[in-house]
XYZ file of C-alpha atoms in Angstrom:
249
model
C -21.386 0.940 -0.419
C -21.030 -1.776 -3.045
C -20.714 -5.284 -1.625
C -17.587 -7.259 -2.528
C -17.489 -10.885 -1.436
C -14.052 -11.783 -0.050
C -15.265 -14.550 2.239
C -12.508 -16.997 3.085
C -9.721 -14.762 1.788
C -6.792 -13.800 3.984
C -5.263 -10.343 3.498
C -2.156 -8.513 4.656
C -2.327 -4.719 4.828
C 0.965 -2.994 5.583
C 0.653 0.340 7.339
C -2.828 -0.880 8.164
C -3.189 0.761 11.548
C -3.960 4.222 10.194
C -4.992 6.285 7.169
C -5.736 4.521 3.907
C -4.481 1.215 5.294
C -6.951 1.275 8.181
C -9.822 2.138 5.824
C -8.806 -0.786 3.611
C -8.618 -3.151 6.589
C -12.100 -2.093 7.699
C -13.520 -2.568 4.201
C -11.836 -5.978 3.843
C -13.278 -7.175 7.137
C -16.758 -5.980 6.167
C -16.329 -7.971 2.935
C -15.641 -11.200 4.817
C -11.841 -11.417 4.633
C -9.505 -12.183 7.498
C -6.962 -9.377 7.875
C -3.437 -9.119 9.221
C -2.409 -5.530 9.885
C 1.357 -4.999 9.735
C 2.565 -1.716 11.201
C 5.334 -0.193 13.350
C 3.158 2.199 15.363
C 2.256 0.379 18.580
C -0.269 2.989 19.740
C -2.095 2.927 16.419
C -1.988 -0.870 16.406
C -3.842 -0.964 19.719
C -6.599 1.166 18.216
C -6.708 -0.981 15.075
C -7.304 -4.041 17.249
C -10.792 -2.610 17.873
C -11.650 -3.820 14.380
C -11.970 -7.322 15.842
C -15.702 -6.688 16.181
C -15.885 -6.754 12.379
C -14.143 -10.084 11.827
C -10.890 -12.001 12.086
C -8.032 -9.538 12.473
C -4.465 -9.781 13.753
C -2.249 -6.776 14.527
C 1.417 -7.640 13.987
C 4.345 -5.309 14.564
C 6.514 -5.226 11.449
C 9.252 -2.923 10.178
C 9.050 -3.739 6.492
C 12.426 -2.146 5.791
C 13.922 -5.283 7.420
C 13.471 -8.478 5.428
C 13.786 -10.577 8.589
C 10.877 -8.669 10.158
C 8.762 -9.287 7.075
C 9.498 -13.004 7.250
C 8.523 -13.122 10.940
C 5.270 -11.217 10.300
C 4.377 -13.490 7.388
C 5.041 -16.626 9.419
C 2.882 -15.323 12.280
C 0.103 -14.387 9.845
C 0.123 -17.832 8.249
C 0.081 -19.466 11.693
C -2.854 -17.458 13.036
C -4.972 -16.743 9.960
C -3.769 -19.055 7.199
C -2.214 -18.698 3.733
C -2.251 -15.151 2.380
C -4.346 -14.478 -0.724
C -4.371 -10.668 -0.766
C -1.568 -8.168 -0.181
C -1.871 -4.400 0.093
C 1.544 -2.727 0.226
C 0.447 0.545 1.777
C 3.111 1.434 4.383
C 5.335 4.389 3.539
C 6.868 7.651 4.701
C 7.313 10.974 2.943
C 10.616 12.051 4.473
C 12.056 15.544 4.789
C 11.617 18.335 2.265
C 14.875 19.279 0.553
C 16.414 19.687 -2.866
C 18.460 16.840 -4.314
C 21.643 18.830 -3.713
C 20.816 19.234 -0.023
C 19.180 15.854 0.600
C 20.531 13.882 3.541
C 21.790 10.508 2.194
C 20.659 8.747 5.380
C 17.126 10.077 4.926
C 17.203 9.039 1.256
C 18.176 5.475 2.201
C 15.461 5.301 4.874
C 12.735 6.370 2.449
C 13.868 3.925 -0.233
C 14.205 1.126 2.337
C 10.633 1.595 3.565
C 8.773 2.785 0.475
C 10.418 0.578 -2.169
C 12.537 -2.169 -0.630
C 9.764 -2.948 1.845
C 7.329 -3.568 -0.999
C 9.860 -5.897 -2.612
C 10.394 -7.812 0.650
C 6.658 -8.322 1.181
C 6.139 -9.520 -2.379
C 9.182 -11.789 -2.269
C 7.930 -13.480 0.901
C 4.245 -13.866 0.048
C 4.188 -14.406 -3.730
C 5.542 -18.004 -3.655
C 2.480 -19.126 -1.691
C 0.206 -17.398 -4.182
C 1.971 -19.161 -7.052
C 1.605 -22.527 -5.310
C -2.153 -21.962 -4.915
C -2.485 -20.268 -8.332
C -4.345 -17.334 -6.817
C -3.521 -13.901 -5.497
C -4.222 -10.193 -5.655
C -1.568 -7.577 -4.898
C -2.102 -3.821 -4.705
C 0.953 -1.594 -4.346
C 0.212 1.938 -3.171
C 2.331 4.377 -5.138
C 1.625 8.089 -5.588
C 1.131 10.718 -8.258
C 4.629 11.791 -7.188
C 5.859 8.554 -8.723
C 4.438 9.651 -12.079
C 5.323 13.331 -12.041
C 8.053 13.847 -9.449
C 7.413 16.438 -6.748
C 10.003 19.173 -6.142
C 11.858 18.896 -2.832
C 10.669 15.287 -2.543
C 12.996 13.409 -4.865
C 13.501 10.421 -2.552
C 9.769 9.854 -2.105
C 9.097 10.435 -5.811
C 11.882 8.074 -6.868
C 10.776 5.346 -4.460
C 7.165 5.582 -5.612
C 8.265 5.495 -9.253
C 10.177 2.342 -8.361
C 6.978 0.847 -6.962
C 5.293 1.411 -10.323
C 8.130 -0.314 -12.180
C 8.149 -3.198 -9.687
C 4.406 -3.584 -10.203
C 4.815 -3.774 -13.978
C 7.609 -6.333 -13.754
C 5.871 -8.556 -11.218
C 2.577 -8.339 -13.070
C 4.242 -9.698 -16.211
C 6.070 -12.402 -14.273
C 2.833 -13.678 -12.722
C 0.529 -13.213 -15.720
C 0.371 -16.969 -16.291
C -1.285 -17.408 -12.900
C -4.558 -16.105 -11.489
C -2.545 -13.414 -9.681
C -3.220 -9.746 -10.390
C -0.561 -7.198 -9.450
C -1.579 -3.570 -9.778
C -0.670 -0.180 -8.359
C -2.697 2.770 -7.132
C -1.603 6.392 -7.511
C -3.672 8.507 -5.112
C -3.388 12.230 -4.654
C -3.007 13.387 -1.035
C -5.443 12.211 1.620
C -5.791 13.695 5.086
C -3.535 11.154 6.767
C -0.550 11.404 9.102
C 1.862 11.387 6.179
C 0.871 15.024 5.583
C 2.442 15.824 8.962
C 5.810 15.008 7.395
C 5.356 17.670 4.721
C 5.644 21.431 4.806
C 2.563 23.603 4.303
C 4.063 24.719 1.001
C 4.360 21.122 -0.195
C 0.759 20.326 0.754
C -0.526 23.497 -0.930
C 1.508 22.683 -4.053
C 0.051 19.183 -4.322
C -3.529 20.193 -3.551
C -3.333 23.085 -6.002
C -2.689 20.616 -8.839
C -5.832 18.546 -8.164
C -8.714 19.612 -10.452
C -11.237 18.214 -7.974
C -9.914 20.803 -5.534
C -9.915 18.559 -2.479
C -8.149 15.717 -0.724
C -9.107 12.165 -1.622
C -11.089 10.441 1.124
C -9.546 7.284 2.552
C -12.854 5.482 1.995
C -12.661 6.353 -1.712
C -9.224 4.770 -1.860
C -10.450 1.699 0.034
C -13.345 1.213 -2.392
C -11.030 1.136 -5.399
C -8.469 -1.056 -3.660
C -11.033 -3.648 -2.594
C -12.222 -3.958 -6.201
C -8.592 -4.442 -7.259
C -8.383 -7.259 -4.684
C -11.576 -8.972 -5.808
C -12.134 -11.942 -8.103
C -13.754 -9.544 -10.570
C -10.357 -7.961 -11.205
C -9.355 -11.065 -13.137
C -7.672 -9.642 -16.255
C -5.896 -6.362 -15.520
C -2.368 -6.786 -14.168
C 0.820 -4.738 -14.117
C -1.333 -1.617 -14.402
C -1.749 1.640 -12.526
C -5.178 2.709 -11.261
C -5.335 6.494 -10.982
C -6.984 8.181 -8.001
C -5.659 11.697 -8.411
C -8.857 13.713 -8.832
C -7.938 14.530 -12.433
C -4.324 15.549 -11.796
C -2.907 12.726 -13.881
C -4.960 11.288 -16.714
C -2.613 8.540 -17.819
């Protein structure tokens, strides 16, 4: 494992109690950063607290679809760990499988509220501090669905496409500061989000990956931690692909 020095940095990882987020939190702690895990799953949060043996970590309940909850989590993070330098917007849900014609509007709103609006709320709350200190690294987890659009998953695809556009806009807005804002588009990993999908959806997505396998959460964490490092000092507003060859742009 390549060593990345993040000593003294404070990071927020949303959806950090499981899957890719948990792998990122573990890698951040091993790199010397203090980490605040924001999640809504209390049981998973209890397990994530075991990471305390690796470094300074706080587990904070946060429903990022509510801007007030984001503000409370940020205030608690700043109180216990300090000003936030690094933000990984990882939390998200897939939602039900249905065609656009049959899609439940309530489900559509829930997916957009969590997967897109939540990213906006987190950035809106934490970016001003980064501007004041003229330093920050933000990684927004999108999906190959945001590039290509998956059938029977229009809400998820649209929200993740919105994350890419938000990343581009914010990256340009902050380009005059030492703040890098980039997105990651992974293909499916073996995480709990797959439980929200039908077997047909999972087979469809996996069948389009030339590597012929799921991405490992540790592979995602390795790329994300580089994106959060001082070495990622020039690229901003960009999309880092982690699709196993599915998308080459």
